[in-house]
Short mmCIF file of C-alpha atoms in Angstrom, two decimals:
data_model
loop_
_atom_site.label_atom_id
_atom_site.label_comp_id
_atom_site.label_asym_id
_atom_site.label_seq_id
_atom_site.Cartn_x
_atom_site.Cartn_y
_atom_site.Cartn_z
CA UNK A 1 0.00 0.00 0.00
CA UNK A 2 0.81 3.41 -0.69
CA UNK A 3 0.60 6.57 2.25
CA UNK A 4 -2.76 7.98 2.43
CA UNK A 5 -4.16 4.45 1.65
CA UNK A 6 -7.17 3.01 2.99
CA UNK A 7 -6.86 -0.43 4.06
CA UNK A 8 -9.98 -2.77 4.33
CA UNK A 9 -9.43 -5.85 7.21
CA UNK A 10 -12.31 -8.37 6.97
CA UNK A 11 -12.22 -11.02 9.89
CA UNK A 12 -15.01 -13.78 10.22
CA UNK A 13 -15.77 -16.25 13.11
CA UNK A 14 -14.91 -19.78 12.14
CA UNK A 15 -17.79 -20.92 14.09
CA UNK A 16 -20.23 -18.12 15.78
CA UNK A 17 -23.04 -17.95 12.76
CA UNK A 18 -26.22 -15.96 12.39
CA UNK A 19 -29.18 -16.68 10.18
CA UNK A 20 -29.92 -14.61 6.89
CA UNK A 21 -33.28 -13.26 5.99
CA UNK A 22 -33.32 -16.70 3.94
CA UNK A 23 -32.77 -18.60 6.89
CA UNK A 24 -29.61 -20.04 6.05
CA UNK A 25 -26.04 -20.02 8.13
CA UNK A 26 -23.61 -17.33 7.47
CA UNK A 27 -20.74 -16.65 9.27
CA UNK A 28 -20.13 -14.31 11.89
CA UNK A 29 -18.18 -11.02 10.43
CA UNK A 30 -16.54 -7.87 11.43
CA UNK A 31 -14.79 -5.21 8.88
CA UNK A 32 -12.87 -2.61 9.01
CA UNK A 33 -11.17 0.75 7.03
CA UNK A 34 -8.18 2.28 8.24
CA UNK A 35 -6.16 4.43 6.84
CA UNK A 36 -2.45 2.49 6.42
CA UNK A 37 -1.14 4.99 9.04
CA UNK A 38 -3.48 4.39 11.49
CA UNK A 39 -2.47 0.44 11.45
CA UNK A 40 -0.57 0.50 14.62
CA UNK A 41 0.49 -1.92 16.82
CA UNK A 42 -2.61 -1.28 19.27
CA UNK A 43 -4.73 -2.42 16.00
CA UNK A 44 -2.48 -5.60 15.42
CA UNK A 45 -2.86 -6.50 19.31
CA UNK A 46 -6.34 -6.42 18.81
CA UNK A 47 -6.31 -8.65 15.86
CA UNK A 48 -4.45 -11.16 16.96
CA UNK A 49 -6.71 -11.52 20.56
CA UNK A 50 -9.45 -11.57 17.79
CA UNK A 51 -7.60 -14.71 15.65
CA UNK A 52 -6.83 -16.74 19.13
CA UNK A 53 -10.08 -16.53 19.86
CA UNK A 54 -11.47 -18.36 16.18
CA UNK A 55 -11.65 -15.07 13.67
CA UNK A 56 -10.12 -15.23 10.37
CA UNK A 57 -8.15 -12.23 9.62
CA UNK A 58 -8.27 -10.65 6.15
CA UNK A 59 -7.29 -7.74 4.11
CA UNK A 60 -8.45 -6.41 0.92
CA UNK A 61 -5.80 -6.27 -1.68
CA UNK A 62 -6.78 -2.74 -2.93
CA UNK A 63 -6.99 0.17 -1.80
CA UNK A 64 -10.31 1.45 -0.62
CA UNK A 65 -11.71 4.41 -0.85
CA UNK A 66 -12.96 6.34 2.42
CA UNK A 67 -16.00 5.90 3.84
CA UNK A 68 -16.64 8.33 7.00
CA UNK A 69 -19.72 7.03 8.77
CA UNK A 70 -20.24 3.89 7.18
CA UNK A 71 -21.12 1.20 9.96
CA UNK A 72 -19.90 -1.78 7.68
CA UNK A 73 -17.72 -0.89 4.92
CA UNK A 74 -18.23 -1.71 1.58
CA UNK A 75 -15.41 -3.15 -0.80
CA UNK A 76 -17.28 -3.38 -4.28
CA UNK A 77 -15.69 -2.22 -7.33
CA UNK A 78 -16.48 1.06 -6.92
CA UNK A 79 -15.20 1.09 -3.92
CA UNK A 80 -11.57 0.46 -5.48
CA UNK A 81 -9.42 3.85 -4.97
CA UNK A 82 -6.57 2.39 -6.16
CA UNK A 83 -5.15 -1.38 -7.45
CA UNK A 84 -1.59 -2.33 -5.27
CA UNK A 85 -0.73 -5.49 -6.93
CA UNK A 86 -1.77 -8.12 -8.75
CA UNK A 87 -1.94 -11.85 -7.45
CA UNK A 88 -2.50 -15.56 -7.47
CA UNK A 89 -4.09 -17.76 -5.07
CA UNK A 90 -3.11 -21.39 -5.22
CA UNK A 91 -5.07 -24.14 -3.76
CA UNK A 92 -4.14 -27.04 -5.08
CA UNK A 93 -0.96 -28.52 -6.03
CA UNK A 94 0.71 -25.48 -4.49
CA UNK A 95 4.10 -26.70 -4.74
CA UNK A 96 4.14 -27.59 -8.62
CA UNK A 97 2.51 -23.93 -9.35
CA UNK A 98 5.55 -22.45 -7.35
CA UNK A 99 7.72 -24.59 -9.35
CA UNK A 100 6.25 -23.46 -12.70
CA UNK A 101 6.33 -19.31 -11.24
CA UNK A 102 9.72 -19.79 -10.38
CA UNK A 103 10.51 -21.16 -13.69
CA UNK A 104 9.21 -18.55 -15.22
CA UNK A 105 10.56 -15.89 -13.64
CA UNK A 106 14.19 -17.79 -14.49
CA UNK A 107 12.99 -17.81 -18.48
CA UNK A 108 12.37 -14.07 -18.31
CA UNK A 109 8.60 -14.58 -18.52
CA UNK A 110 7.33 -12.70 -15.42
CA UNK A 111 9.64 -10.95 -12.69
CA UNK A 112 10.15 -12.40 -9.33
CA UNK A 113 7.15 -11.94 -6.93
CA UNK A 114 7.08 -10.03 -4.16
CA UNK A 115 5.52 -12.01 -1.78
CA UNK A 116 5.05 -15.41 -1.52
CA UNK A 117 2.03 -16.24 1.28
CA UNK A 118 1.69 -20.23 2.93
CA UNK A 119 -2.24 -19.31 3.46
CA UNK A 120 -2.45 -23.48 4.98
CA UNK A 121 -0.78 -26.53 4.43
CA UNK A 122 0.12 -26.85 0.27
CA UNK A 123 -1.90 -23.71 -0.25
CA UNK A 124 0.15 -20.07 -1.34
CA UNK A 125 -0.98 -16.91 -2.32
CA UNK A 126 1.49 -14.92 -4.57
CA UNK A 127 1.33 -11.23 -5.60
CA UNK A 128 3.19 -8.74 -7.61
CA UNK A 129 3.23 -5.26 -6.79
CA UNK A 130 1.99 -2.93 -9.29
CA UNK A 131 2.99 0.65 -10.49
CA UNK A 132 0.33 3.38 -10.03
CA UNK A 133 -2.72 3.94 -12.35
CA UNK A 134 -3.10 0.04 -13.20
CA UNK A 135 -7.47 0.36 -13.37
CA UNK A 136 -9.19 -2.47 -12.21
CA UNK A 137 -9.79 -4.13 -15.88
CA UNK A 138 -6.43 -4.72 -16.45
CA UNK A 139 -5.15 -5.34 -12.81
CA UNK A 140 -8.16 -8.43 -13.39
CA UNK A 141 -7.36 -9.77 -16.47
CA UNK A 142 -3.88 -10.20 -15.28
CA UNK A 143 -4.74 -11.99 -12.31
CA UNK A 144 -7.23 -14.45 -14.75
CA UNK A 145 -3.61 -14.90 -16.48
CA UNK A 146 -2.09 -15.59 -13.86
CA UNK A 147 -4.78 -17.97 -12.26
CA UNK A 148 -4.49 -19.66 -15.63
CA UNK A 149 -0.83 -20.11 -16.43
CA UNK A 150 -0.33 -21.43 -12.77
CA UNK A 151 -3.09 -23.00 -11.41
CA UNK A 152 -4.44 -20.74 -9.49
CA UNK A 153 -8.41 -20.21 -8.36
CA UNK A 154 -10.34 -18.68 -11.16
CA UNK A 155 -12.91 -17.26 -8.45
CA UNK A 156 -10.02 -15.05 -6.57
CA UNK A 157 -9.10 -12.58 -9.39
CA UNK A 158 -11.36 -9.97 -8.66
CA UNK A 159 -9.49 -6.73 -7.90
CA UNK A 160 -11.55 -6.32 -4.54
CA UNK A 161 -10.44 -9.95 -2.89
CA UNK A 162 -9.34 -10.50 0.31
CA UNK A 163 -6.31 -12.71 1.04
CA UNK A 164 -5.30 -13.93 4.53
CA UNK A 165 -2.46 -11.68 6.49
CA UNK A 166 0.80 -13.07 7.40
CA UNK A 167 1.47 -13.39 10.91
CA UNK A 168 -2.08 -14.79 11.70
CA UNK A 169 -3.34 -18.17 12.38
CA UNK A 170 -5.53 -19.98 9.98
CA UNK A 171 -8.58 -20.94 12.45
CA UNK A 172 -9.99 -23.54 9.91
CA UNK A 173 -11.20 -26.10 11.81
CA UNK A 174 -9.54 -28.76 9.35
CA UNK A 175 -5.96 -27.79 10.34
CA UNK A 176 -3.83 -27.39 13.59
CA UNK A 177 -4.28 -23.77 13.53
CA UNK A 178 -0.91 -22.75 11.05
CA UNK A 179 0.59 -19.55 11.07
CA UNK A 180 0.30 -18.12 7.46
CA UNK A 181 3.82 -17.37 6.86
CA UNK A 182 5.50 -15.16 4.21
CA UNK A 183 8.34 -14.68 1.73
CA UNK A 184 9.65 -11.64 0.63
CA UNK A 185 11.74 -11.19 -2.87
CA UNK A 186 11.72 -9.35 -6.25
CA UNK A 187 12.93 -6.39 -7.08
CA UNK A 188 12.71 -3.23 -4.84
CA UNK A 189 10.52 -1.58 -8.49
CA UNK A 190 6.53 -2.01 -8.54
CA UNK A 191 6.27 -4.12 -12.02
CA UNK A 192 3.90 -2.59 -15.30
CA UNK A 193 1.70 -4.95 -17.05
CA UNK A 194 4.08 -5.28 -19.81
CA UNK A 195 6.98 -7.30 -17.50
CA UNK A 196 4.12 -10.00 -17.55
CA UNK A 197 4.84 -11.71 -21.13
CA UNK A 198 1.60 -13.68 -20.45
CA UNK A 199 -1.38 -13.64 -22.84
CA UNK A 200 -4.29 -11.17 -20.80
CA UNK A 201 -7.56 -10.05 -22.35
CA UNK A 202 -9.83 -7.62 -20.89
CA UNK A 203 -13.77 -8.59 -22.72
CA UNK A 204 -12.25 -10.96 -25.03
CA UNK A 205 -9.66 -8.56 -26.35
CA UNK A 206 -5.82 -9.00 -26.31
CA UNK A 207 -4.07 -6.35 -24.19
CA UNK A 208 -0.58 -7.49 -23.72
CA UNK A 209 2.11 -10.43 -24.53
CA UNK A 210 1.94 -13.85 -25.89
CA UNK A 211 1.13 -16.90 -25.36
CA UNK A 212 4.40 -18.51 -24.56
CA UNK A 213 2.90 -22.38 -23.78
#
């Protein structure tokens, strides 16, 4: 994130639910907007009391725009003020689609990520962070590129996800409560669209590089 950022952190309960107006089970949530200076370590304190105690902790991987007054903050498109990176989130096979990015990245095809995220067991999360003025089409389709070329979820491209935040446990009741863990590399330079030489289309048209197999 950039200074003067907004920063959206979505935690939900792993077990506490509440009934829709349909009746059916959703999970208990809390979110928040902060501006990335206001992140302090009073903030991260209270996370973490949050995770021991079963919440999930999240964070948009935009920028949001401000939203004085808002009760529950909102992170639709619209809400975007600003794309940070683009990303990847591997759940399956995670160590063959690192394999593959780090190949890659050795061929000259894309440039070294910037952080490499163990979300659970096998399971990564792997962004790129991205110059200024990348809009939300294009920060998209290169995430569906992405998500292709390396086996990544097709469902997580959206420019408004939210990824899990190193440092925190994942609560899921199917593991031994990890601690998602990070790697940092690449080079100190946010990367343009064009160091991807993957094939991206925004609405079925071609926008950058080629297909390289």
């Amino acid at each position: 994130f950039e200074p003067g950022d907004h920063v959206l952190i979505h935690c939900n309960h792993e077990t506490l639910k509440y009934k829709d107006k349909n009746g059916n089970d959703q999970a208990q949530t809390t979110i928040g907007l902060k501006a990335i200076e206001e992140i302090d370590e009073q903030t991260l304190d209270k996370l973490h009391k949050m995770n021991d105690t079963g919440w999930h902790v999240y964070c948009c991987m935009s920028a949001i725009t401000s939203q004085p007054g808002v009760k529950r903050p909102h992170r639709r498109k619209r809400d975007i003020s600003a794309t940070r990176a683009c990303y990847v989130d591997i759940d399956k096979d995670g160590e063959l689609s690192l394999a593959k990015i780090h190949a890659d990245v050795a061929a000259g095809i894309i440039p070294a990520p910037h952080f490499i995220v163990g979300s659970s067991p096998g399971k990564y999360h792997v962004s790129w962070r991205l110059i200024s003025g990348v809009s939300v089409p294009v920060q998209e389709a290169l995430n569906r590129a992405l998500a292709s070329r390396y086996g990544g979820d097709p469902a997580a491209t959206d420019a408004s996800r939210i990824l899990r935040i190193p440092g925190f446990m994942n609560v899921k009741a199917a593991y031994s409560r990890p601690v998602v863990t990070m790697e940092s590399g690449g080079e100190e330079r946010r990367y343009g669209v064009d160091d991807f030489k993957i094939e991206q289309t925004i609405e079925h048209d071609t926008v950058v590089g080629a297909d390289v197999g």
